[in-house]
Short mmCIF file of C-alpha atoms in Angstrom, two decimals:
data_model
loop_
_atom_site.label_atom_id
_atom_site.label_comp_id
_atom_site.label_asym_id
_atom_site.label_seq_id
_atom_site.Cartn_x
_atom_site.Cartn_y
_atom_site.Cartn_z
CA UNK A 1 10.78 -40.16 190.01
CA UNK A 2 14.18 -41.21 189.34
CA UNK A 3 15.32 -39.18 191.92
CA UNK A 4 13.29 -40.65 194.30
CA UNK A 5 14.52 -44.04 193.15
CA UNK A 6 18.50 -42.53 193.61
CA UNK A 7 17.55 -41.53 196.45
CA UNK A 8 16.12 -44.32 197.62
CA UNK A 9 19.13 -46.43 197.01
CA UNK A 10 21.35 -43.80 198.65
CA UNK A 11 19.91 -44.51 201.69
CA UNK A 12 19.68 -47.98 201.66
CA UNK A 13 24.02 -48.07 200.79
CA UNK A 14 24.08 -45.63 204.24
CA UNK A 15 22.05 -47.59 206.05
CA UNK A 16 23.92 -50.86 205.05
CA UNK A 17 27.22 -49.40 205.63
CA UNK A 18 26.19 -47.67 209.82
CA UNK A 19 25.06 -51.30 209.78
CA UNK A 20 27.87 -53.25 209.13
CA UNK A 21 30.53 -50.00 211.55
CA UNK A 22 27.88 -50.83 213.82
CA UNK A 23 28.49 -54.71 213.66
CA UNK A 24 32.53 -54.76 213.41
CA UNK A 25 32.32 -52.15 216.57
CA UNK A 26 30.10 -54.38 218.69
CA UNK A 27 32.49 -57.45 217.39
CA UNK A 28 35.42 -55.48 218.86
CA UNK A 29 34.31 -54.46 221.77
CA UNK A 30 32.93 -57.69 222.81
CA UNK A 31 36.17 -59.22 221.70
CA UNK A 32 38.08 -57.08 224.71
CA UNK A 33 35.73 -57.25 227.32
CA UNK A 34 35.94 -61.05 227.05
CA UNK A 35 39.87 -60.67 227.13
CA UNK A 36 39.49 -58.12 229.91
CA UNK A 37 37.29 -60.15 232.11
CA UNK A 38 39.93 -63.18 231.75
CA UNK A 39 42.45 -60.53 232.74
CA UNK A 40 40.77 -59.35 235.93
CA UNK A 41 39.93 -63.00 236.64
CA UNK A 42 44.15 -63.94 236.71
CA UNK A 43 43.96 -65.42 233.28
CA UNK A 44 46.34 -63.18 230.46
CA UNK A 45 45.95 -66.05 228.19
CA UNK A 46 42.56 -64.28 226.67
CA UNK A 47 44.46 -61.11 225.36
CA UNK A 48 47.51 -63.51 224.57
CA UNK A 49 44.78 -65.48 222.23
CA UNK A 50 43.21 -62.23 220.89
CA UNK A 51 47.26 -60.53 219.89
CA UNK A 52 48.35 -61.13 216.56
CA UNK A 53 51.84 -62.19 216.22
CA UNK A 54 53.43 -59.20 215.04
CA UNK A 55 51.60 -57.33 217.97
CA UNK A 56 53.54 -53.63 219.30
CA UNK A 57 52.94 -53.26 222.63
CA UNK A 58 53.22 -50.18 225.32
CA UNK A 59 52.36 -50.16 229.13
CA UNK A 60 53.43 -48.20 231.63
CA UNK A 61 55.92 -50.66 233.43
CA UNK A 62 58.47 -50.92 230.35
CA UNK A 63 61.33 -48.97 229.14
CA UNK A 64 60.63 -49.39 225.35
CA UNK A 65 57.93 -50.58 223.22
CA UNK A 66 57.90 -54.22 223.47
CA UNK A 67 57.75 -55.96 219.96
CA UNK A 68 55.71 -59.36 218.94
CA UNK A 69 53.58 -61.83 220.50
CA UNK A 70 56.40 -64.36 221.86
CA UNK A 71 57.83 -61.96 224.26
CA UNK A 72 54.88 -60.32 225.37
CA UNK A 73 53.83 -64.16 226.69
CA UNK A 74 57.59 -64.11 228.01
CA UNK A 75 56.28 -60.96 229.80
CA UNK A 76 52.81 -62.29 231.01
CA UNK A 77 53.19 -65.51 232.25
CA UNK A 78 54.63 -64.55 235.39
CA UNK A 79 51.27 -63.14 236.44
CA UNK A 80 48.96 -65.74 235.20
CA UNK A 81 46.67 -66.46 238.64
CA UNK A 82 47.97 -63.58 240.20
CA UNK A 83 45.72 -60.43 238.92
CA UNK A 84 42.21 -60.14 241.15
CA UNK A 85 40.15 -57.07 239.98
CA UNK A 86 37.07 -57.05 241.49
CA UNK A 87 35.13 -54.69 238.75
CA UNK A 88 35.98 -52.30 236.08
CA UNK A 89 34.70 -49.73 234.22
CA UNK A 90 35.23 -49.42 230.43
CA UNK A 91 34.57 -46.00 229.99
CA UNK A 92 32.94 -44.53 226.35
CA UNK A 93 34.34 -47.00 223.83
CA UNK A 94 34.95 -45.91 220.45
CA UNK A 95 35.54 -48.17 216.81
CA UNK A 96 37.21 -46.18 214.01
CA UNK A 97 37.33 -48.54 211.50
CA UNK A 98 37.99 -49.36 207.93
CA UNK A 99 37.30 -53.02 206.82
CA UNK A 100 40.58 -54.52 207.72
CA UNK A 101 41.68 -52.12 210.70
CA UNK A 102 40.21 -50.66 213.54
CA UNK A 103 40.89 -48.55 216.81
CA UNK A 104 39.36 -49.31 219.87
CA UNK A 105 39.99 -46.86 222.36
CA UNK A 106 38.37 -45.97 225.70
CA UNK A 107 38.91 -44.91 229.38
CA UNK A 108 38.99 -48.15 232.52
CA UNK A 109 38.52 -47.79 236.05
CA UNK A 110 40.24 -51.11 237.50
CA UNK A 111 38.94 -51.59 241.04
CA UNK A 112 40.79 -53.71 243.44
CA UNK A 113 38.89 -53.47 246.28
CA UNK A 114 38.37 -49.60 247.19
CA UNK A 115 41.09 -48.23 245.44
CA UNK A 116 41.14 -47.79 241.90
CA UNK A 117 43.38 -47.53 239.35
CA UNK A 118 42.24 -45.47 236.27
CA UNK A 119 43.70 -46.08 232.54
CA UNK A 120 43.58 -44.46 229.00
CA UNK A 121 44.05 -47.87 226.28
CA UNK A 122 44.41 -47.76 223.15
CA UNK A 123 43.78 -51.46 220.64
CA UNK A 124 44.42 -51.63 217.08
CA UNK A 125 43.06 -54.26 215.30
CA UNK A 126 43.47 -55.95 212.30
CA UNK A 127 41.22 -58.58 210.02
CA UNK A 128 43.35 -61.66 209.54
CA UNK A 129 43.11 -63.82 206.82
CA UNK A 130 40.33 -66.33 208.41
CA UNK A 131 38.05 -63.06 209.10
CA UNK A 132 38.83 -63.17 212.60
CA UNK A 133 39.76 -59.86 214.23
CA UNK A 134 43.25 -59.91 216.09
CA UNK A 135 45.12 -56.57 218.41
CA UNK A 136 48.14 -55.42 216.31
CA UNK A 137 48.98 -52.76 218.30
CA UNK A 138 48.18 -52.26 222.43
CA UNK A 139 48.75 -48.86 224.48
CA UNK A 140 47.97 -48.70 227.99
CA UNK A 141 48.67 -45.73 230.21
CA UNK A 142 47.86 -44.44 233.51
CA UNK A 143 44.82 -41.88 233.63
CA UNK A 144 46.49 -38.31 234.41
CA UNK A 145 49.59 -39.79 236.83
CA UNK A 146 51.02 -37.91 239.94
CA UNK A 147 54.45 -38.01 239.22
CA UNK A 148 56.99 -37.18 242.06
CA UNK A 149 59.13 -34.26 242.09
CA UNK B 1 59.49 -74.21 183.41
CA UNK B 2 56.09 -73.31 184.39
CA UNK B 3 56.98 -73.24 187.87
CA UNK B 4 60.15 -70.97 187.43
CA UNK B 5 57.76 -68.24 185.67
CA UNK B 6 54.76 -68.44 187.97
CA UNK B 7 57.71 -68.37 191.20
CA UNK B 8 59.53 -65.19 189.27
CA UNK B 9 55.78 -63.04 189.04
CA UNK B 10 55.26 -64.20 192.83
CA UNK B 11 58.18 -62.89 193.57
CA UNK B 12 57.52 -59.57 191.42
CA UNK B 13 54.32 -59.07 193.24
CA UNK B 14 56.26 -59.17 196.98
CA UNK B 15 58.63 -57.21 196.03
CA UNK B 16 56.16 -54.71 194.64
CA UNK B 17 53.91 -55.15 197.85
CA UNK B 18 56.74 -54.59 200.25
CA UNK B 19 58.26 -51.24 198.16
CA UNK B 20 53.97 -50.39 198.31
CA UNK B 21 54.35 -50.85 202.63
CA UNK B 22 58.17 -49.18 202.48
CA UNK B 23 56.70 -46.53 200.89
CA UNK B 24 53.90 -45.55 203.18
CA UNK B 25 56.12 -46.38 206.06
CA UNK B 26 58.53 -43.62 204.83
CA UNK B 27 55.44 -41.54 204.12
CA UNK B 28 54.08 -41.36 207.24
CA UNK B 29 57.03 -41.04 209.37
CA UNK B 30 57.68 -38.42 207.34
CA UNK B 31 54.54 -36.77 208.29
CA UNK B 32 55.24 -37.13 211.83
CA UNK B 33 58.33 -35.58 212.02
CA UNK B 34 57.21 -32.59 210.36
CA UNK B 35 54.59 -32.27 212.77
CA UNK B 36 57.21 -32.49 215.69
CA UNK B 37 59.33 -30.56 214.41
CA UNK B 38 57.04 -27.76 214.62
CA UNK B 39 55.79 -28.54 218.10
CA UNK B 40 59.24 -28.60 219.07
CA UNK B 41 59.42 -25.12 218.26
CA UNK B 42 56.47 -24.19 219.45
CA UNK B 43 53.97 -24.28 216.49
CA UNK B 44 50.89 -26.66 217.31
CA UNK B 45 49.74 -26.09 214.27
CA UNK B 46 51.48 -28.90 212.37
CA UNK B 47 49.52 -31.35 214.02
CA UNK B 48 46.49 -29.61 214.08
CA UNK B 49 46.67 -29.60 210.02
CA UNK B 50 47.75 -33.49 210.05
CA UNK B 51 44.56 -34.37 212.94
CA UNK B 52 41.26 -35.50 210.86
CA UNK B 53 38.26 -34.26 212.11
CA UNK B 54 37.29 -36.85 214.39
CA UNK B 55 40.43 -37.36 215.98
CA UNK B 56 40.74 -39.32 219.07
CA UNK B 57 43.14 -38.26 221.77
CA UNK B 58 44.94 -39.57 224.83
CA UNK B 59 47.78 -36.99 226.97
CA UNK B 60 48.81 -37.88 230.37
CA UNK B 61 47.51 -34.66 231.60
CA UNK B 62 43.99 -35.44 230.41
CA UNK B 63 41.38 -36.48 232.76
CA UNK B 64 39.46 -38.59 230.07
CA UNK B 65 40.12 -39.01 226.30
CA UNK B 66 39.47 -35.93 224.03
CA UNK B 67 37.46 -36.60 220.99
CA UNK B 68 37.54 -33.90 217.88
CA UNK B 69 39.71 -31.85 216.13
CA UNK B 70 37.86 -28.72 217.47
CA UNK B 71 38.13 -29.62 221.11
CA UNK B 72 42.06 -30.84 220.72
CA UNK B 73 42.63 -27.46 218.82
CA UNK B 74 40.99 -25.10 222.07
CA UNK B 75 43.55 -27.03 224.05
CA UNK B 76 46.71 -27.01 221.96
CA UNK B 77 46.06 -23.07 221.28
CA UNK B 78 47.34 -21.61 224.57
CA UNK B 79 50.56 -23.74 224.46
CA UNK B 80 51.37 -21.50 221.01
CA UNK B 81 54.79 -20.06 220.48
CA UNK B 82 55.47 -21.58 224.35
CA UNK B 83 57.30 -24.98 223.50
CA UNK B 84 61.04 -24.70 222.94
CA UNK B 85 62.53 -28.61 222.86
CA UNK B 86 65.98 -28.21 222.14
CA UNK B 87 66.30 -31.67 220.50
CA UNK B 88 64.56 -34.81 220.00
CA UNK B 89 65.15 -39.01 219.25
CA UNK B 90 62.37 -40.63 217.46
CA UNK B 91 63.34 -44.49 218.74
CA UNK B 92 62.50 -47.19 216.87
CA UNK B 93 59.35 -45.61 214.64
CA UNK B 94 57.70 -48.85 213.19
CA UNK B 95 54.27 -48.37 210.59
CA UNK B 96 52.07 -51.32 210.83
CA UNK B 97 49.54 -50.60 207.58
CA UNK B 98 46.68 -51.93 205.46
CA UNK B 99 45.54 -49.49 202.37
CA UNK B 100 43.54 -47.07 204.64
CA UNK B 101 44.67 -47.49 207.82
CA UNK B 102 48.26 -47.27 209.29
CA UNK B 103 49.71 -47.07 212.87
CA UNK B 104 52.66 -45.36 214.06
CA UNK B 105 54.24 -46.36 217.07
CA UNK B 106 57.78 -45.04 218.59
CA UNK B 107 59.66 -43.98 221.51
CA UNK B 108 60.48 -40.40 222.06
CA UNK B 109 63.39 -38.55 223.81
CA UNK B 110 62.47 -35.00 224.46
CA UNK B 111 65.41 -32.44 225.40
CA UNK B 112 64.28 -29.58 227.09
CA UNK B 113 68.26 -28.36 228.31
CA UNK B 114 70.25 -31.05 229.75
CA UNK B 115 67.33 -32.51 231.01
CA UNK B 116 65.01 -35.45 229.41
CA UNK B 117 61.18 -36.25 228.99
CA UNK B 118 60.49 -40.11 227.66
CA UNK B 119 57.42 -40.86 225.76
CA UNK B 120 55.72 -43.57 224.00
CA UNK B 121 53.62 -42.93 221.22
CA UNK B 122 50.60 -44.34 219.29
CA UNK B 123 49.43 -42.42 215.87
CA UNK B 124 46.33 -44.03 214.15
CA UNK B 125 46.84 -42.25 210.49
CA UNK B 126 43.68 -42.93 207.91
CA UNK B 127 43.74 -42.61 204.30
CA UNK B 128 41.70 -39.32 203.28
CA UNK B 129 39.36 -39.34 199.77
CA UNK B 130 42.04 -37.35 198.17
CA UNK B 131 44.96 -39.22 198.97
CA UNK B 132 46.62 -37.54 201.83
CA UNK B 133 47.16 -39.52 205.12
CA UNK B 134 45.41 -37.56 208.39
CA UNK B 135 45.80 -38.33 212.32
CA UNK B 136 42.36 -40.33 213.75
CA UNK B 137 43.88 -41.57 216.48
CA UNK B 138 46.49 -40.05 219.28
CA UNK B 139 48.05 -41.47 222.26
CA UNK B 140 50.90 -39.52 224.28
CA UNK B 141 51.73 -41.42 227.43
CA UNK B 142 55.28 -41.05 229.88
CA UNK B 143 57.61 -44.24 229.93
CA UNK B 144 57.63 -45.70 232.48
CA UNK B 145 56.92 -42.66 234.92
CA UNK B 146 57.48 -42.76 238.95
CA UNK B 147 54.97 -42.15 240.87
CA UNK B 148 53.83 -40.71 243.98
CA UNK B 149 53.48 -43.30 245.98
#
């Protein structure tokens, strides 16, 4: 009988804890495709709003890893009203996640139009002090790139 | 006089948090470079051993993210014993970290002769139940490649 009861309790801790991966990774992942869909709509102010100030950033345009929030706005602004994707693709989504951090990765097909453009991204984030998630760290990279000679 | 004592154990308890962060910073760079070190000489085994089992992983000559340390061991076996980099820069490493979680972001200059491959990195490293720190998360990607137009 008692180890029914144990158990018992053993699976109600498992259930509780797929439960609340289950809850952060739906949190996360609705928290991006919000920023995303401001993105695609011309409007970087949603994953400005979503970095935390101490963000590390990496895209495929830059020399160097780009360091903090205040110069990745320096960096975005210019294109504010001037990105029009007409539909994407977030491809398999994934949360690894402890209670304070988590990594969001996935695969994006951008379409503009016909043509598309096809990522690999990366999104680290962390639980702030007011329980709101915020991205620490961003990767973006191009999908498998033809590279000239 | 109350103030000057509670302002002196404050000040114990940053400097004991920050040499806590310094010291898994140091940790896992450490790690890292170990693991490259080997690759550079052709043993993909160092960061086999440092991947956890559910590793996540991004290359640019993947056609989709990789998930599992079984699946990112088929494909690192064939490259054994056939990587010679003559010499390496790790730029800039930086560890962002909770108590389980920690990511590791630099730039990488990769000599193969006189001539160069630029990287930028992303490693998601998790706390393990007995202590050691192990890879969840990869993400290899070129800086700033050209491409075909």
């Amino acid at each position: 009988m008692k180890k029914l009861i144990l158990f018992a309790l053993l699976m109600i801790a498992c259930t509780a804890y797929s439960q609340e991966n289950n809850k952060t990774s739906n949190k996360i992942i609705r928290l991006e495709k919000a920023a995303l869909e401001r993105w695609d709509h011309g409007d970087v102010n949603g994953y400005l709003e979503l970095s935390a100030k101490n963000v590390t950033y990496f895209d495929p345009m830059l020399n160097k890893r780009m360091d903090g929030k205040e110069r990745l706005a320096e960096y975005y602004r210019p294109l504010q009203g001037k990105i029009h994707v007409s539909a994407y693709k977030m491809i398999d989504p994934k949360v690894q996640a402890s209670d304070s951090m988590a990594v969001l990765t996935f695969n994006l097909d951008s379409y503009v139009g016909k043509s598309v453009r096809r990522w690999n991204c990366t999104e680290v984030y962390r639980k702030q002090k007011d329980n709101t998630w915020k991205i620490i760290h961003t990767h973006w990279s191009y999908t498998k790139p033809a590279l000239k000679p």
